[in-house]
Short mmCIF file of C-alpha atoms in Angstrom, two decimals:
data_model
loop_
_atom_site.label_atom_id
_atom_site.label_comp_id
_atom_site.label_asym_id
_atom_site.label_seq_id
_atom_site.Cartn_x
_atom_site.Cartn_y
_atom_site.Cartn_z
CA ILE A 8 7.66 -93.82 -83.85
CA SER A 9 5.97 -91.68 -86.24
CA SER A 10 6.33 -89.11 -83.35
CA LEU A 11 9.92 -89.48 -83.58
CA PHE A 12 10.76 -89.60 -87.01
CA GLU A 13 8.17 -85.64 -87.00
CA VAL A 14 11.14 -84.19 -84.80
CA ILE A 15 13.40 -85.32 -86.63
CA GLU A 16 11.48 -83.44 -89.66
CA GLN A 17 11.64 -80.72 -87.53
CA HIS A 18 15.01 -80.25 -86.46
CA ALA A 19 15.91 -80.87 -90.65
CA TYR A 20 13.80 -78.55 -91.72
CA LYS A 21 15.60 -75.70 -88.76
CA ILE A 22 18.74 -77.05 -90.66
CA ASN A 23 17.97 -77.02 -94.10
CA LEU A 24 15.83 -73.88 -94.21
CA PRO A 25 19.42 -71.86 -93.03
CA LEU A 26 21.75 -73.18 -95.63
CA TRP A 27 19.02 -73.38 -98.28
CA PHE A 28 19.00 -69.06 -97.82
CA ARG A 29 22.50 -68.56 -97.69
CA ASN A 30 23.36 -70.31 -100.81
CA TYR A 31 19.89 -68.63 -102.67
CA PHE A 32 21.55 -65.23 -102.13
CA THR A 33 24.81 -66.24 -102.29
CA PHE A 34 24.97 -67.09 -105.75
CA THR A 35 22.58 -64.76 -106.80
CA ILE A 36 25.10 -62.14 -105.44
CA ILE A 37 27.25 -63.75 -107.16
CA PHE A 38 25.51 -63.74 -110.04
CA GLU A 39 24.36 -60.50 -110.48
CA GLY A 40 28.07 -59.50 -109.11
CA VAL A 41 29.47 -61.29 -112.36
CA LEU A 42 26.77 -59.92 -114.50
CA LEU A 43 27.41 -56.39 -113.87
CA TYR A 44 31.07 -56.83 -114.56
CA GLY A 45 30.66 -58.29 -117.76
CA ALA A 46 28.08 -55.18 -118.44
CA TYR A 47 30.58 -52.74 -117.14
CA ARG A 48 33.42 -54.16 -120.04
CA THR A 49 31.07 -54.31 -121.86
CA ILE A 50 29.50 -50.90 -121.79
CA ILE A 51 31.44 -48.63 -120.55
CA SER A 52 35.50 -50.15 -120.79
CA LYS A 53 34.49 -50.94 -124.45
CA THR A 54 36.74 -54.05 -123.77
CA MET A 55 33.92 -57.00 -123.63
CA MET A 56 32.16 -58.28 -126.89
CA LEU A 57 28.37 -58.50 -126.52
CA SER A 58 28.05 -61.73 -128.01
CA GLU A 59 31.26 -62.96 -125.03
CA LEU A 60 28.72 -61.11 -122.43
CA ALA A 61 26.03 -63.38 -123.31
CA VAL A 62 27.97 -66.34 -123.32
CA LEU A 63 28.93 -65.64 -119.71
CA SER A 64 25.94 -64.62 -119.24
CA SER A 65 24.94 -68.45 -120.20
CA ALA A 66 27.74 -69.98 -118.78
CA MET A 67 26.50 -68.34 -114.94
CA VAL A 68 23.38 -69.71 -115.54
CA SER A 69 24.63 -73.56 -115.74
CA ALA A 70 26.92 -73.37 -112.89
CA THR A 71 24.23 -71.54 -110.82
CA TRP A 72 21.79 -74.30 -111.40
CA ILE A 73 24.66 -77.03 -110.61
CA LEU A 74 25.33 -75.46 -107.61
CA ILE A 75 21.87 -75.34 -106.51
CA GLY A 76 21.74 -78.64 -107.45
CA PHE A 77 24.50 -79.62 -105.70
CA THR A 78 23.58 -77.55 -102.64
CA GLU A 79 20.12 -79.24 -102.91
CA ASN A 80 22.29 -82.84 -102.64
CA ILE A 81 24.15 -82.19 -99.29
CA MET A 82 21.20 -80.34 -97.55
CA GLU A 83 18.98 -84.51 -98.66
CA THR A 84 22.71 -86.19 -97.00
CA ILE A 85 22.22 -84.43 -94.47
CA LYS A 86 18.44 -84.96 -94.06
CA GLN A 87 19.35 -88.41 -94.39
CA SER A 88 21.89 -88.88 -91.89
CA LEU A 89 19.63 -87.73 -89.07
CA PHE A 90 17.38 -90.64 -89.83
CA ILE A 91 20.57 -93.14 -90.63
CA GLU A 92 21.70 -92.22 -87.42
CA ASN A 93 18.40 -93.36 -85.71
CA LEU A 94 18.39 -96.26 -87.71
CA ARG A 95 21.32 -97.51 -86.88
CA THR A 96 20.86 -96.72 -82.80
CA PHE A 97 17.54 -98.87 -83.43
CA MET A 98 19.32 -101.46 -85.41
CA GLU A 99 22.77 -101.88 -82.50
CA TYR A 100 19.97 -101.85 -79.81
CA LYS A 101 20.54 -105.16 -77.56
CA GLU A 102 17.85 -106.88 -76.22
CA LYS A 103 17.14 -107.48 -72.86
CA LEU A 104 15.11 -110.91 -73.41
CA PRO A 105 17.85 -112.11 -76.09
CA GLU A 106 15.92 -114.34 -78.36
CA ASP A 107 18.89 -116.92 -78.48
CA TRP A 108 18.92 -117.61 -75.13
CA ASP A 109 19.44 -121.50 -74.87
CA GLY A 110 16.44 -122.70 -72.52
CA ILE A 111 13.55 -125.43 -72.97
CA ILE A 112 12.06 -125.60 -75.94
CA PRO A 113 8.64 -126.17 -75.47
CA ASP A 114 6.05 -129.27 -75.92
CA ASP A 115 4.02 -129.15 -78.58
CA TYR A 116 0.50 -129.33 -76.73
CA ILE A 117 -0.46 -126.76 -74.36
CA SER A 118 -1.48 -128.45 -71.16
CA SER A 119 -2.56 -124.94 -69.33
CA LEU A 120 -0.90 -121.17 -69.52
CA GLU A 121 -1.01 -119.74 -65.80
CA PHE A 122 -0.81 -116.44 -64.24
CA ARG A 123 0.88 -116.77 -60.41
CA ASN A 124 0.61 -113.74 -58.28
CA VAL A 125 1.48 -111.47 -61.09
CA SER A 126 1.74 -108.00 -61.17
CA PHE A 127 3.13 -105.44 -63.31
CA SER A 128 4.68 -102.18 -63.51
CA TYR A 129 6.60 -100.02 -66.11
CA LYS A 130 9.46 -98.72 -65.63
CA ASP A 131 8.74 -94.94 -64.23
CA ASP A 132 5.76 -95.84 -63.19
CA SER A 133 5.12 -96.83 -59.21
CA THR A 134 1.95 -98.12 -60.01
CA PRO A 135 0.63 -101.04 -60.92
CA VAL A 136 -0.88 -101.64 -64.78
CA VAL A 137 -2.23 -105.33 -63.09
CA LYS A 138 -2.56 -106.22 -60.10
CA ASN A 139 -1.67 -109.94 -57.75
CA LEU A 140 -3.70 -111.78 -61.05
CA SER A 141 -4.40 -115.48 -60.61
CA PHE A 142 -5.75 -117.68 -63.44
CA VAL A 143 -5.16 -120.56 -65.70
CA ILE A 144 -6.08 -120.89 -69.01
CA ASP A 145 -6.65 -125.11 -70.53
CA GLY A 146 -5.78 -125.90 -73.51
CA ASN A 147 -7.75 -125.75 -76.21
CA THR A 148 -10.04 -123.21 -74.51
CA ASN A 149 -11.60 -120.36 -75.17
CA THR A 150 -10.54 -117.78 -72.86
CA ALA A 151 -11.90 -113.50 -73.06
CA PHE A 152 -10.17 -111.05 -70.98
CA VAL A 153 -12.83 -108.32 -71.35
CA GLY A 154 -13.28 -104.09 -69.66
CA HIS A 155 -12.77 -100.59 -70.08
CA ASN A 156 -9.88 -99.19 -72.00
CA GLY A 157 -7.09 -98.65 -69.31
CA ALA A 158 -7.99 -101.66 -67.11
CA GLY A 159 -4.71 -103.70 -68.27
CA LYS A 160 -6.52 -106.41 -70.73
CA THR A 161 -3.36 -105.97 -73.04
CA THR A 162 -0.46 -105.96 -70.75
CA ILE A 163 -1.74 -109.45 -70.00
CA ILE A 164 -1.00 -110.39 -73.78
CA LYS A 165 2.30 -108.16 -72.91
CA LEU A 166 3.45 -110.22 -70.54
CA LEU A 167 2.65 -112.94 -72.01
CA PHE A 168 4.53 -112.56 -74.80
CA ARG A 169 7.47 -111.95 -72.57
CA LEU A 170 7.26 -108.23 -74.47
CA TYR A 171 7.54 -107.58 -70.57
CA ASP A 172 8.75 -110.12 -67.53
CA PRO A 173 6.68 -109.50 -63.85
CA THR A 174 7.51 -107.28 -61.44
CA GLU A 175 5.99 -109.81 -58.93
CA GLY A 176 5.07 -113.05 -59.46
CA GLU A 177 5.50 -116.44 -62.33
CA ILE A 178 3.80 -116.92 -65.75
CA LEU A 179 3.91 -120.81 -66.56
CA LEU A 180 3.75 -122.04 -69.87
CA ASN A 181 2.43 -126.44 -69.05
CA GLY A 182 4.07 -125.58 -65.59
CA ILE A 183 7.48 -124.69 -66.16
CA ASN A 184 7.65 -120.14 -65.56
CA ILE A 185 8.25 -119.20 -69.28
CA LYS A 186 11.04 -117.69 -68.67
CA GLU A 187 13.32 -121.16 -68.90
CA TYR A 188 12.20 -121.05 -72.27
CA ASN A 189 13.96 -120.28 -74.96
CA LEU A 190 11.99 -117.18 -76.25
CA LYS A 191 12.12 -117.68 -79.48
CA ALA A 192 10.79 -120.97 -79.56
CA TYR A 193 8.33 -120.20 -76.59
CA ARG A 194 6.82 -116.49 -79.07
CA ALA A 195 6.93 -119.73 -82.08
CA LEU A 196 4.02 -120.67 -80.10
CA PHE A 197 1.91 -117.74 -80.60
CA ALA A 198 -0.37 -116.23 -83.20
CA ALA A 199 -1.32 -112.61 -82.58
CA ALA A 200 -3.59 -110.44 -84.19
CA PHE A 201 -3.22 -106.59 -82.35
CA GLN A 202 -5.59 -103.56 -82.31
CA ASP A 203 -1.99 -101.67 -83.21
CA TYR A 204 -1.55 -103.29 -86.26
CA ARG A 205 0.92 -102.21 -89.51
CA ILE A 206 0.04 -102.82 -93.01
CA LEU A 207 3.45 -102.84 -94.73
CA ALA A 208 3.51 -101.06 -98.26
CA LEU A 209 3.86 -104.92 -99.48
CA SER A 210 0.89 -107.61 -101.72
CA ILE A 211 -1.40 -108.98 -99.90
CA LYS A 212 -0.19 -111.96 -99.47
CA GLU A 213 2.92 -110.52 -97.95
CA ASN A 214 1.35 -109.18 -95.35
CA VAL A 215 -0.95 -112.08 -94.30
CA MET A 216 2.33 -114.12 -94.24
CA MET A 217 4.97 -111.66 -93.43
CA ARG A 218 7.39 -113.36 -95.38
CA LYS A 219 8.29 -113.84 -98.86
CA VAL A 220 5.76 -116.12 -100.63
CA ARG A 221 5.93 -119.60 -101.33
CA PRO A 222 3.71 -121.21 -104.06
CA GLU A 223 2.39 -124.09 -101.86
CA ASP A 224 1.43 -120.80 -99.48
CA ASP A 225 -0.92 -119.78 -102.34
CA ASN A 226 -4.35 -122.21 -100.71
CA ILE A 227 -3.58 -121.31 -96.98
CA ILE A 228 -3.58 -118.11 -97.82
CA ASP A 229 -6.49 -118.27 -99.71
CA GLU A 230 -7.91 -120.64 -96.43
CA ALA A 231 -7.15 -117.21 -94.57
CA LEU A 232 -8.45 -114.68 -95.64
CA ARG A 233 -11.88 -116.06 -96.15
CA LYS A 234 -12.53 -116.62 -92.78
CA ALA A 235 -11.18 -113.88 -91.68
CA GLY A 236 -14.37 -112.33 -94.35
CA ILE A 237 -11.90 -110.45 -96.47
CA TYR A 238 -11.86 -112.79 -99.56
CA GLU A 239 -13.93 -111.86 -101.77
CA LYS A 240 -13.04 -107.96 -101.60
CA VAL A 241 -9.09 -109.44 -102.72
CA MET A 242 -11.13 -111.43 -104.97
CA SER A 243 -12.60 -108.36 -106.50
CA LEU A 244 -9.12 -106.75 -107.08
CA PRO A 245 -6.98 -106.13 -110.15
CA GLU A 246 -4.26 -108.17 -108.74
CA LYS A 247 -6.00 -110.14 -106.63
CA ALA A 248 -3.79 -110.86 -103.48
CA ASP A 249 -0.81 -109.68 -105.28
CA THR A 250 -2.48 -106.55 -105.42
CA ILE A 251 0.07 -103.88 -103.80
CA LEU A 252 -1.77 -102.25 -100.78
CA THR A 253 -1.13 -98.73 -99.97
CA LYS A 254 0.10 -95.73 -102.00
CA GLU A 255 3.62 -95.37 -100.49
CA PHE A 256 5.69 -96.99 -102.45
CA ASP A 257 3.40 -97.30 -105.31
CA GLU A 258 1.02 -95.31 -107.13
CA ASN A 259 -1.28 -98.14 -108.13
CA GLY A 260 -1.49 -99.10 -105.02
CA SER A 261 -4.50 -100.46 -103.27
CA GLN A 262 -5.85 -98.72 -100.44
CA LEU A 263 -8.71 -100.41 -98.38
CA SER A 264 -11.17 -99.09 -95.22
CA GLY A 265 -9.49 -100.07 -91.70
CA GLY A 266 -12.01 -102.77 -91.27
CA GLU A 267 -10.88 -104.58 -94.45
CA TYR A 268 -7.13 -103.60 -92.94
CA GLN A 269 -8.32 -105.03 -90.00
CA LYS A 270 -9.03 -108.60 -91.77
CA ILE A 271 -6.10 -109.01 -93.20
CA VAL A 272 -4.28 -108.54 -90.63
CA VAL A 273 -6.79 -111.40 -88.71
CA ALA A 274 -5.96 -112.76 -91.68
CA ARG A 275 -2.23 -113.64 -90.54
CA ALA A 276 -3.66 -114.77 -87.10
CA PHE A 277 -5.04 -117.79 -89.07
CA ALA A 278 -2.75 -118.17 -91.83
CA LYS A 279 0.02 -118.98 -89.29
CA GLU A 280 0.47 -122.59 -87.42
CA SER A 281 0.60 -122.03 -83.96
CA LEU A 282 -1.28 -123.67 -80.56
CA ILE A 283 -2.24 -120.26 -79.12
CA LYS A 284 -4.11 -117.86 -80.78
CA VAL A 285 -4.87 -114.04 -79.64
CA PHE A 286 -6.98 -111.81 -80.82
CA ASP A 287 -6.49 -108.61 -79.27
CA GLU A 288 -9.85 -106.28 -80.34
CA PRO A 289 -9.85 -107.61 -83.52
CA SER A 290 -13.17 -106.45 -84.85
CA SER A 291 -13.09 -102.75 -83.17
CA ALA A 292 -13.28 -100.82 -87.07
CA LEU A 293 -15.82 -103.58 -87.99
CA ASP A 294 -19.42 -103.14 -87.40
CA PRO A 295 -22.05 -105.57 -85.21
CA ILE A 296 -22.80 -107.35 -88.23
CA ALA A 297 -18.83 -108.16 -89.59
CA GLU A 298 -18.12 -108.36 -86.00
CA TYR A 299 -20.22 -111.36 -85.20
CA GLU A 300 -19.31 -113.09 -88.34
CA LEU A 301 -15.22 -112.41 -87.32
CA TYR A 302 -15.76 -114.27 -84.20
CA ASP A 303 -18.25 -116.73 -85.18
CA SER A 304 -15.14 -117.80 -87.77
CA ILE A 305 -12.68 -117.46 -84.95
CA LEU A 306 -14.49 -120.40 -83.14
CA LYS A 307 -14.97 -122.41 -85.52
CA ASP A 308 -11.14 -122.04 -85.83
CA SER A 309 -10.42 -122.72 -82.68
CA LYS A 310 -11.70 -126.18 -81.77
CA ASP A 311 -8.32 -128.26 -81.43
CA LYS A 312 -6.39 -124.47 -79.94
CA THR A 313 -5.90 -122.13 -77.17
CA THR A 314 -7.84 -119.18 -77.88
CA ILE A 315 -7.54 -115.56 -75.81
CA PHE A 316 -10.04 -112.83 -76.94
CA ILE A 317 -9.27 -109.36 -75.63
CA SER A 318 -12.14 -107.33 -76.13
CA HIS A 319 -14.74 -104.33 -74.50
CA ARG A 320 -17.22 -105.22 -76.55
CA LEU A 321 -18.93 -107.96 -74.73
CA SER A 322 -21.31 -108.87 -77.55
CA SER A 323 -18.61 -111.14 -78.68
CA VAL A 324 -17.49 -112.87 -76.01
CA GLY A 325 -20.75 -114.54 -75.50
CA ASN A 326 -19.39 -118.41 -75.90
CA ALA A 327 -16.32 -118.21 -74.45
CA ASP A 328 -15.27 -121.31 -72.16
CA MET A 329 -14.39 -118.46 -69.55
CA VAL A 330 -14.50 -114.77 -68.97
CA TYR A 331 -12.67 -112.41 -66.66
CA MET A 332 -13.63 -108.94 -66.00
CA LEU A 333 -11.11 -106.98 -65.38
CA GLU A 334 -11.24 -103.57 -63.78
CA ASN A 335 -7.96 -101.48 -62.79
CA GLY A 336 -5.50 -104.29 -63.15
CA GLU A 337 -7.70 -106.61 -61.06
CA ILE A 338 -10.22 -109.49 -62.15
CA ILE A 339 -13.13 -108.18 -60.43
CA GLU A 340 -15.61 -111.21 -61.95
CA ARG A 341 -14.73 -114.78 -63.46
CA GLY A 342 -17.34 -117.51 -65.15
CA THR A 343 -18.62 -117.78 -68.25
CA HIS A 344 -21.25 -115.32 -69.90
CA HIS A 345 -24.08 -117.15 -68.36
CA GLU A 346 -22.60 -117.15 -65.43
CA LEU A 347 -21.85 -113.73 -64.87
CA MET A 348 -25.22 -112.44 -66.40
CA GLN A 349 -26.75 -113.97 -63.66
CA ASN A 350 -24.28 -112.82 -60.88
CA ALA A 351 -25.86 -108.94 -62.44
CA GLY A 352 -22.84 -107.56 -61.39
CA SER A 353 -20.54 -104.95 -63.12
CA TYR A 354 -20.50 -107.57 -66.35
CA ALA A 355 -23.80 -107.59 -66.44
CA ASP A 356 -24.42 -103.96 -66.18
CA MET A 357 -21.56 -103.24 -69.11
CA TYR A 358 -23.58 -105.84 -71.12
CA ASN A 359 -26.27 -104.34 -70.77
CA LYS A 360 -25.74 -101.05 -71.94
CA GLN A 361 -24.11 -102.23 -74.87
CA ALA A 362 -27.00 -103.72 -76.11
CA LYS A 363 -28.85 -100.50 -75.63
CA ASN A 364 -26.35 -98.53 -77.19
CA TYR A 365 -26.50 -101.57 -80.37
CA LEU A 366 -30.54 -101.11 -80.18
CA ALA A 367 -30.56 -97.49 -80.12
CA LEU A 368 -28.35 -97.67 -83.33
CA GLU A 369 -30.08 -99.63 -84.99
CA SER A 370 -33.58 -97.81 -84.63
CA ILE A 371 -31.47 -94.75 -86.01
CA GLU A 372 -30.49 -96.48 -89.22
CA GLU A 373 -33.71 -98.12 -89.40
CA VAL A 374 -35.06 -94.35 -89.59
CA ILE A 375 -32.40 -92.70 -91.86
CA LEU A 376 -32.81 -95.74 -94.19
#
């Protein structure tokens, strides 16, 4: 979307610049022409007094600035109309998967989530992003999907959330195809922290709750911030949890680090009451110690919930009940961390390489310090 707006701004600039030059030179020619005419009548023909020329000049200056301001308003209106047209297009877009479809209301428990022979390709690409995936996630368990970037991990979550429907196969919740459920009620089962997150120019409280904050939300917000490991930082800010994030609309707003923003996003998932928690690369901007503390907090919070991790850092999934290793959209290994390490396959190789990188980084830090 940001790239789209950059293109719009470029087009607006191309429209506004010629208009500005045209009006500037038009006003200049008119202004100078009137002054020359006044000077002619004052000096040559002696039909205008010097005081009258001064009044005329003052009036022309005022009129010119009024016209320039009017022109700038027109140019700004043209620019904003380009944004409004795109906003209107977005607002009028009709979902292919309507949330208000009268489907089944899900149960208030999770027995199982199942992918059954699921394949998926994006509309303009015949190459499957995920291929013939079959697995079962039992309720109240911790499941991790790991692999290199582009392996298909995040696509699994998009399919699970019904942002897309499978090209082939089906996804089942408690034995029922998820297409049979009321979409809004189905999505309400999930709380998620995505790697492609957005921080809004609102208070920390509003960023955590993602709605209008009520007085009774304070304890929920504080607990979520503690679990995400950002509570002490928030309490150190002048307005604490009422602090506005970013300076987009408030010059006194606070700018946090990438890792701190990521913890705010994780706090959103902790704050929402849900049966299924999804964490998509929640520690990508964190150092190894902060990453360990975050995953430890997630695991403690997930005792009575179904939790799904997406990660390419294998150190974070050691305590998962089941780990799926993906490569090129396919599951190439599955098992617990201990079982996969004993198999000495791709998972073990990736884990050992990452462990060496961590040790090398620690050695470099010791030398620097």
